[in-house]
Amino acid sequence: MFELFFLSILAVIIVTPCGYIFNKHNNINIINLSNDLIYGIILISFITLLINFFFPLNTTINNLILILPLLIIFKNLKIYFSFNFLKFVILSSIIVFLLIAKSNIYRPDAILYHLPYTSILNEEKIIFGLSNLHFRFAHISIVQYFSAFFNNFIFGFKGITFSIAIIASAVIINFLAQLIYYLKNKKFNFHFFYLFFISIFIFYKMNRYGEYGNDAPTHFLFFFLISEIIQSFNDQKVSFNANNFILSIFIILNKITMAFAIFLPFIFLRKKEFFKIFIIPKSYFAIIFLSLWVIKNIIISGCAIYPVSKLCFKNLEWTNIIQTKNVSKENEAWTKAWPDFKLSLIHI
């Protein structure tokens, strides 16, 4: 147990500085640091996705990625040797530790394709036509790339279990810190009540780590995106926020069924603000991130978005249109909850 808690601390310390690149700030508080943790997850996921086009995410490569947070810590010692950072690390680590320690539920999705795909990432660079080995490998979330990063000399292969817990911890800490701020200042606005009821929902419905899969991290991040948009509206900062744009892309890469999330950063945007997308460097980061993911999909399955057969390239040797159409029908059946229906025998 002590080892698990110690590794939870190290995981938070390693990931959080990477988000500072997106959220450069002077105010060292738990809210800002939790934002850093979320965007640190995004940056590491982007780096691992890019690297996997050329190299497997083996221990050597992942060890080299560790240099990035070390450099950021070295350049910002005042932040990462502060009491607030220490407090944030301990609180976040406790949540990560509790989620993993209390997880003892059979997770079929992880065994079927999450863990096998993560193992493939650790052992191989991107594989053309991988979906022909098993169609589930075309449904992979960006979280599996983040998980693959933790197979380094610090964590070993068991480190892949930390990824989703870190996402949950970052959002939970962010929401609780904001709620405490509102309570101390006696501000009971719409954002407060949103955070309050969403937090209740999280603690009631999302307290079993073994059932998280790829859906839970998507929902956590979606709740966080909505929170950021509401807060911007309350603060009357209704302008294009590149960080929210990046976050919406990351949500989609976790679950393609959340594609509508890409429109949320623009919901209150004025027409004259729209062109800021093309002058803010971080916007290009989001576009490149999405483009790499689409290219990855094409290489693995022959489809820009799997299993949408209309977006498949039929002239590629590894494209399996028949399989894609069958998987599409199967997905539709699951979405409509057909497996939950009990069919009765009809006697004629």
Short mmCIF file of C-alpha atoms in Angstrom, two decimals:
data_model
loop_
_atom_site.label_atom_id
_atom_site.label_comp_id
_atom_site.label_asym_id
_atom_site.label_seq_id
_atom_site.Cartn_x
_atom_site.Cartn_y
_atom_site.Cartn_z
CA MET A 1 0.00 0.00 0.00
CA PHE A 2 2.81 2.41 0.83
CA GLU A 3 4.39 1.73 -2.56
CA LEU A 4 1.08 2.51 -4.29
CA PHE A 5 0.73 5.81 -2.43
CA PHE A 6 4.36 6.74 -3.16
CA LEU A 7 3.87 6.01 -6.86
CA SER A 8 0.66 8.08 -6.81
CA ILE A 9 2.69 11.02 -5.50
CA LEU A 10 5.32 10.58 -8.19
CA ALA A 11 2.65 10.34 -10.92
CA VAL A 12 1.12 13.69 -9.92
CA ILE A 13 4.56 15.34 -9.62
CA ILE A 14 5.59 14.12 -13.08
CA VAL A 15 2.43 15.07 -14.98
CA THR A 16 1.49 18.41 -13.40
CA PRO A 17 4.51 20.49 -14.62
CA CYS A 18 3.79 19.52 -18.25
CA GLY A 19 0.54 21.49 -18.10
CA TYR A 20 2.34 24.66 -17.08
CA ILE A 21 3.22 25.15 -20.76
CA PHE A 22 -0.47 25.82 -21.46
CA ASN A 23 -1.34 27.64 -18.22
CA LYS A 24 1.59 29.88 -17.34
CA HIS A 25 0.55 31.57 -14.11
CA ASN A 26 2.02 33.29 -11.08
CA ASN A 27 -0.77 32.44 -8.65
CA ILE A 28 0.14 29.07 -7.14
CA ASN A 29 -3.14 27.62 -5.88
CA ILE A 30 -4.89 24.28 -6.09
CA ILE A 31 -7.26 25.42 -8.82
CA ASN A 32 -4.42 26.46 -11.14
CA LEU A 33 -2.37 23.39 -10.31
CA SER A 34 -5.31 21.07 -11.05
CA ASN A 35 -5.64 22.81 -14.42
CA ASP A 36 -1.95 22.13 -14.98
CA LEU A 37 -2.48 18.46 -14.17
CA ILE A 38 -5.29 18.18 -16.75
CA TYR A 39 -3.32 19.89 -19.51
CA GLY A 40 -0.21 17.94 -18.54
CA ILE A 41 -2.19 14.80 -19.35
CA ILE A 42 -3.06 16.29 -22.73
CA LEU A 43 0.52 17.26 -23.58
CA ILE A 44 1.95 13.85 -22.66
CA SER A 45 -0.79 12.15 -24.70
CA PHE A 46 0.10 14.30 -27.70
CA ILE A 47 3.81 13.56 -27.37
CA THR A 48 3.27 9.81 -27.08
CA LEU A 49 0.87 9.79 -30.05
CA LEU A 50 3.43 11.62 -32.19
CA ILE A 51 6.34 9.42 -31.13
CA ASN A 52 4.44 6.20 -31.78
CA PHE A 53 4.35 6.99 -35.50
CA PHE A 54 8.09 6.31 -35.51
CA PHE A 55 8.98 4.36 -32.37
CA PRO A 56 7.36 2.01 -29.85
CA LEU A 57 6.62 3.60 -26.49
CA ASN A 58 9.10 1.36 -24.75
CA THR A 59 10.85 2.03 -21.46
CA THR A 60 13.74 3.90 -23.10
CA ILE A 61 11.47 6.31 -24.98
CA ASN A 62 9.25 6.90 -21.94
CA ASN A 63 12.31 7.56 -19.79
CA LEU A 64 13.37 10.28 -22.24
CA ILE A 65 9.93 11.92 -22.02
CA LEU A 66 10.50 12.23 -18.26
CA ILE A 67 13.16 14.83 -19.02
CA LEU A 68 10.44 17.35 -19.97
CA PRO A 69 8.78 17.69 -16.53
CA LEU A 70 12.21 17.72 -14.88
CA LEU A 71 13.25 20.69 -17.03
CA ILE A 72 10.02 22.57 -16.27
CA ILE A 73 10.46 21.95 -12.54
CA PHE A 74 14.07 23.16 -12.69
CA LYS A 75 13.03 26.38 -14.46
CA ASN A 76 10.16 27.08 -12.03
CA LEU A 77 11.51 26.06 -8.64
CA LYS A 78 9.36 28.64 -6.83
CA ILE A 79 6.23 26.85 -7.98
CA TYR A 80 7.26 23.25 -7.48
CA PHE A 81 9.02 23.76 -4.16
CA SER A 82 6.14 25.70 -2.66
CA PHE A 83 3.82 24.62 0.17
CA ASN A 84 0.76 24.94 -2.10
CA PHE A 85 2.24 22.53 -4.61
CA LEU A 86 3.07 20.07 -1.84
CA LYS A 87 -0.50 20.34 -0.54
CA PHE A 88 -1.90 19.81 -4.04
CA VAL A 89 0.30 16.76 -4.63
CA ILE A 90 -0.76 15.13 -1.36
CA LEU A 91 -4.48 15.75 -1.92
CA SER A 92 -4.39 14.54 -5.52
CA SER A 93 -2.31 11.52 -4.60
CA ILE A 94 -4.78 10.49 -1.91
CA ILE A 95 -7.59 10.41 -4.48
CA VAL A 96 -5.46 8.49 -6.99
CA PHE A 97 -4.43 6.05 -4.26
CA LEU A 98 -7.99 5.47 -3.01
CA LEU A 99 -9.39 4.94 -6.50
CA ILE A 100 -6.79 2.31 -7.38
CA ALA A 101 -6.60 0.66 -3.94
CA LYS A 102 -10.37 0.15 -3.80
CA SER A 103 -10.57 -1.19 -7.35
CA ASN A 104 -11.21 -4.92 -7.25
CA ILE A 105 -13.88 -5.29 -9.92
CA TYR A 106 -13.51 -7.38 -13.06
CA ARG A 107 -12.98 -5.05 -16.05
CA PRO A 108 -13.75 -6.90 -19.30
CA ASP A 109 -13.15 -3.91 -21.60
CA ALA A 110 -9.65 -3.46 -20.21
CA ILE A 111 -8.81 -7.10 -20.77
CA LEU A 112 -10.41 -7.21 -24.22
CA TYR A 113 -8.63 -4.27 -25.80
CA HIS A 114 -7.46 -1.46 -23.47
CA LEU A 115 -4.59 -3.40 -21.92
CA PRO A 116 -3.67 -5.37 -25.09
CA TYR A 117 -3.48 -2.15 -27.10
CA THR A 118 -1.39 -0.43 -24.45
CA SER A 119 0.97 -3.41 -24.60
CA ILE A 120 1.15 -3.02 -28.40
CA LEU A 121 2.06 0.65 -27.99
CA ASN A 122 4.87 -0.32 -25.62
CA GLU A 123 6.22 -2.95 -28.00
CA GLU A 124 5.56 -1.65 -31.52
CA LYS A 125 5.39 1.57 -33.48
CA ILE A 126 2.13 2.22 -35.32
CA ILE A 127 0.93 -0.88 -37.21
CA PHE A 128 -0.79 -0.62 -40.58
CA GLY A 129 -4.13 -2.43 -40.64
CA LEU A 130 -4.06 -3.32 -36.95
CA SER A 131 -7.87 -3.36 -36.83
CA ASN A 132 -7.81 -6.51 -38.97
CA LEU A 133 -6.24 -8.30 -36.02
CA HIS A 134 -9.22 -7.22 -33.92
CA PHE A 135 -11.76 -4.52 -34.74
CA ARG A 136 -11.71 -3.25 -31.12
CA PHE A 137 -8.22 -1.86 -31.72
CA ALA A 138 -9.82 0.76 -33.98
CA HIS A 139 -11.95 2.01 -31.04
CA ILE A 140 -8.93 3.01 -28.97
CA SER A 141 -8.98 6.14 -26.82
CA ILE A 142 -6.14 8.63 -26.48
CA VAL A 143 -6.04 7.60 -22.80
CA GLN A 144 -4.28 4.38 -23.86
CA TYR A 145 -1.36 6.48 -25.13
CA PHE A 146 -1.21 8.32 -21.82
CA SER A 147 -1.28 4.95 -20.05
CA ALA A 148 1.55 3.62 -22.21
CA PHE A 149 3.77 6.50 -21.04
CA PHE A 150 3.76 5.18 -17.47
CA ASN A 151 5.64 2.07 -18.51
CA ASN A 152 8.96 3.66 -17.55
CA PHE A 153 11.77 2.91 -15.12
CA ILE A 154 9.84 4.46 -12.20
CA PHE A 155 6.51 2.67 -12.53
CA GLY A 156 7.15 -0.36 -14.73
CA PHE A 157 4.28 -1.98 -16.60
CA LYS A 158 1.93 -1.66 -13.60
CA GLY A 159 2.08 2.12 -14.06
CA ILE A 160 -0.53 1.94 -16.81
CA THR A 161 -3.23 1.70 -14.13
CA PHE A 162 -2.58 5.30 -12.98
CA SER A 163 -3.75 7.21 -16.07
CA ILE A 164 -7.51 7.31 -15.58
CA ALA A 165 -7.18 7.81 -11.81
CA ILE A 166 -5.07 10.91 -12.46
CA ILE A 167 -7.76 12.36 -14.75
CA ALA A 168 -10.45 11.73 -12.13
CA SER A 169 -8.29 13.19 -9.38
CA ALA A 170 -7.52 16.38 -11.32
CA VAL A 171 -11.18 17.14 -12.00
CA ILE A 172 -12.38 16.24 -8.49
CA ILE A 173 -9.70 18.41 -6.86
CA ASN A 174 -10.52 21.30 -9.21
CA PHE A 175 -14.23 21.16 -8.44
CA LEU A 176 -13.78 20.85 -4.68
CA ALA A 177 -11.26 23.70 -4.58
CA GLN A 178 -13.64 25.98 -6.47
CA LEU A 179 -16.55 25.01 -4.23
CA ILE A 180 -14.49 25.86 -1.14
CA TYR A 181 -13.56 29.22 -2.70
CA TYR A 182 -17.20 30.07 -3.37
CA LEU A 183 -18.25 29.04 0.14
CA LYS A 184 -15.51 31.12 1.78
CA ASN A 185 -16.50 34.18 -0.26
CA LYS A 186 -20.24 33.44 0.02
CA LYS A 187 -20.71 33.43 -3.74
CA PHE A 188 -23.65 31.28 -4.74
CA ASN A 189 -23.88 31.78 -8.47
CA PHE A 190 -24.85 29.37 -11.23
CA HIS A 191 -21.29 28.02 -11.45
CA PHE A 192 -21.35 27.14 -7.75
CA PHE A 193 -24.55 25.12 -8.09
CA TYR A 194 -23.22 23.42 -11.24
CA LEU A 195 -20.08 22.31 -9.40
CA PHE A 196 -22.11 21.28 -6.35
CA PHE A 197 -24.55 19.00 -8.18
CA ILE A 198 -21.96 17.57 -10.57
CA SER A 199 -19.74 16.74 -7.60
CA ILE A 200 -22.63 14.89 -5.96
CA PHE A 201 -23.19 12.98 -9.19
CA ILE A 202 -19.48 12.06 -9.38
CA PHE A 203 -19.30 10.79 -5.81
CA TYR A 204 -22.54 8.83 -6.17
CA LYS A 205 -22.25 7.39 -9.69
CA MET A 206 -18.52 7.45 -10.49
CA ASN A 207 -16.92 6.01 -7.36
CA ARG A 208 -15.96 2.59 -8.76
CA TYR A 209 -12.64 2.84 -10.53
CA GLY A 210 -12.93 -0.68 -11.89
CA GLU A 211 -15.90 0.39 -14.02
CA TYR A 212 -14.33 3.52 -15.50
CA GLY A 213 -13.13 2.26 -18.91
CA ASN A 214 -12.88 5.01 -21.54
CA ASP A 215 -16.27 6.55 -20.73
CA ALA A 216 -15.53 7.90 -17.26
CA PRO A 217 -12.45 10.00 -18.16
CA THR A 218 -14.42 11.44 -21.08
CA HIS A 219 -17.26 12.43 -18.75
CA PHE A 220 -14.88 13.89 -16.17
CA LEU A 221 -13.23 16.08 -18.80
CA PHE A 222 -16.57 17.03 -20.35
CA PHE A 223 -17.82 18.20 -16.93
CA PHE A 224 -14.61 20.20 -16.56
CA LEU A 225 -15.03 21.80 -20.00
CA ILE A 226 -18.57 22.89 -19.16
CA SER A 227 -17.29 24.29 -15.86
CA GLU A 228 -14.62 26.35 -17.63
CA ILE A 229 -17.13 27.74 -20.12
CA ILE A 230 -19.61 28.70 -17.38
CA GLN A 231 -16.85 30.35 -15.38
CA SER A 232 -15.71 32.38 -18.40
CA PHE A 233 -19.28 33.53 -18.95
CA ASN A 234 -19.66 34.49 -15.27
CA ASP A 235 -16.37 36.42 -15.40
CA GLN A 236 -17.56 38.15 -18.60
CA LYS A 237 -14.56 36.79 -20.48
CA VAL A 238 -16.57 35.74 -23.50
CA SER A 239 -13.75 35.34 -25.99
CA PHE A 240 -12.00 32.52 -27.74
CA ASN A 241 -10.18 30.29 -25.24
CA ALA A 242 -7.61 28.08 -26.96
CA ASN A 243 -7.28 25.87 -23.90
CA ASN A 244 -10.98 24.99 -24.07
CA PHE A 245 -10.55 24.24 -27.78
CA ILE A 246 -7.66 21.87 -26.98
CA LEU A 247 -9.70 20.24 -24.23
CA SER A 248 -12.68 19.68 -26.54
CA ILE A 249 -10.40 17.95 -29.05
CA PHE A 250 -8.98 15.75 -26.30
CA ILE A 251 -12.51 14.78 -25.23
CA ILE A 252 -13.33 13.72 -28.79
CA LEU A 253 -10.16 11.64 -28.99
CA ASN A 254 -11.35 9.82 -25.90
CA LYS A 255 -14.82 9.15 -27.26
CA ILE A 256 -15.85 10.00 -30.81
CA THR A 257 -19.53 10.00 -29.76
CA MET A 258 -18.72 13.26 -27.92
CA ALA A 259 -17.89 14.99 -31.20
CA PHE A 260 -20.36 17.78 -30.42
CA ALA A 261 -17.95 18.95 -27.69
CA ILE A 262 -15.88 20.70 -30.35
CA PHE A 263 -18.62 23.34 -30.70
CA LEU A 264 -18.78 24.24 -27.00
CA PRO A 265 -15.72 26.57 -26.92
CA PHE A 266 -17.47 28.69 -29.57
CA ILE A 267 -20.93 28.79 -28.00
CA PHE A 268 -20.67 32.38 -26.70
CA LEU A 269 -18.10 33.54 -29.25
CA ARG A 270 -18.76 36.73 -31.18
CA LYS A 271 -18.31 36.57 -34.94
CA LYS A 272 -15.35 38.97 -34.88
CA GLU A 273 -13.65 36.71 -32.32
CA PHE A 274 -13.81 33.65 -34.57
CA PHE A 275 -10.71 34.59 -36.55
CA LYS A 276 -8.61 34.51 -33.37
CA ILE A 277 -8.50 30.75 -33.92
CA PHE A 278 -6.01 31.33 -36.73
CA ILE A 279 -3.66 33.66 -34.83
CA ILE A 280 -3.31 31.80 -31.51
CA PRO A 281 -0.49 29.19 -31.58
CA LYS A 282 -2.32 26.87 -29.18
CA SER A 283 -5.14 26.56 -31.72
CA TYR A 284 -2.69 25.01 -34.16
CA PHE A 285 -1.66 22.56 -31.45
CA ALA A 286 -5.30 21.38 -31.22
CA ILE A 287 -5.62 21.11 -35.02
CA ILE A 288 -2.35 19.17 -35.33
CA PHE A 289 -3.42 16.89 -32.47
CA LEU A 290 -6.70 16.08 -34.22
CA SER A 291 -4.95 15.63 -37.58
CA LEU A 292 -2.47 13.14 -36.11
CA TRP A 293 -5.35 11.18 -34.63
CA VAL A 294 -7.17 11.01 -37.98
CA ILE A 295 -3.98 9.86 -39.70
CA LYS A 296 -3.53 7.24 -36.99
CA ASN A 297 -7.07 6.01 -37.61
CA ILE A 298 -6.45 5.72 -41.35
CA ILE A 299 -3.22 3.78 -40.82
CA ILE A 300 -4.83 1.38 -38.34
CA SER A 301 -8.24 0.86 -39.95
CA GLY A 302 -8.33 2.62 -43.31
CA CYS A 303 -11.05 4.96 -41.97
CA ALA A 304 -10.73 8.58 -40.86
CA ILE A 305 -13.38 7.87 -38.22
CA TYR A 306 -14.06 4.24 -37.35
CA PRO A 307 -16.54 2.62 -37.94
CA VAL A 308 -18.08 5.19 -40.30
CA SER A 309 -17.83 3.34 -43.63
CA LYS A 310 -18.41 6.53 -45.65
CA LEU A 311 -15.16 7.91 -44.23
CA CYS A 312 -13.12 4.86 -45.19
CA PHE A 313 -10.59 4.72 -48.03
CA LYS A 314 -11.62 1.64 -49.98
CA ASN A 315 -8.50 1.66 -52.16
CA LEU A 316 -6.22 0.92 -49.18
CA GLU A 317 -5.20 -2.71 -48.94
CA TRP A 318 -5.94 -2.99 -45.22
CA THR A 319 -9.42 -1.39 -45.33
CA ASN A 320 -12.11 -3.93 -44.45
CA ILE A 321 -15.41 -2.33 -45.46
CA ILE A 322 -17.53 -5.37 -44.62
CA GLN A 323 -16.13 -5.55 -41.10
CA THR A 324 -16.56 -1.79 -40.68
CA LYS A 325 -20.26 -1.92 -41.65
CA ASN A 326 -20.88 -4.86 -39.33
CA VAL A 327 -19.18 -3.09 -36.42
CA SER A 328 -21.20 0.04 -37.16
CA LYS A 329 -24.44 -1.95 -36.91
CA GLU A 330 -23.25 -3.60 -33.73
CA ASN A 331 -22.38 -0.24 -32.19
CA GLU A 332 -25.80 1.10 -33.12
CA ALA A 333 -27.43 -1.90 -31.44
CA TRP A 334 -25.44 -1.35 -28.25
CA THR A 335 -26.24 2.38 -28.31
CA LYS A 336 -29.95 1.61 -28.56
CA ALA A 337 -29.59 -0.93 -25.70
CA TRP A 338 -30.76 -3.89 -27.74
CA PRO A 339 -28.73 -6.35 -25.62
CA ASP A 340 -30.81 -5.27 -22.61
CA PHE A 341 -34.04 -6.35 -24.18
CA LYS A 342 -35.36 -9.80 -23.37
CA LEU A 343 -36.90 -11.37 -26.41
CA SER A 344 -39.90 -13.55 -25.68
CA LEU A 345 -40.81 -16.58 -27.76
CA ILE A 346 -43.80 -16.10 -30.00
CA HIS A 347 -45.99 -19.18 -30.20
CA ILE A 348 -48.04 -19.47 -33.30
#
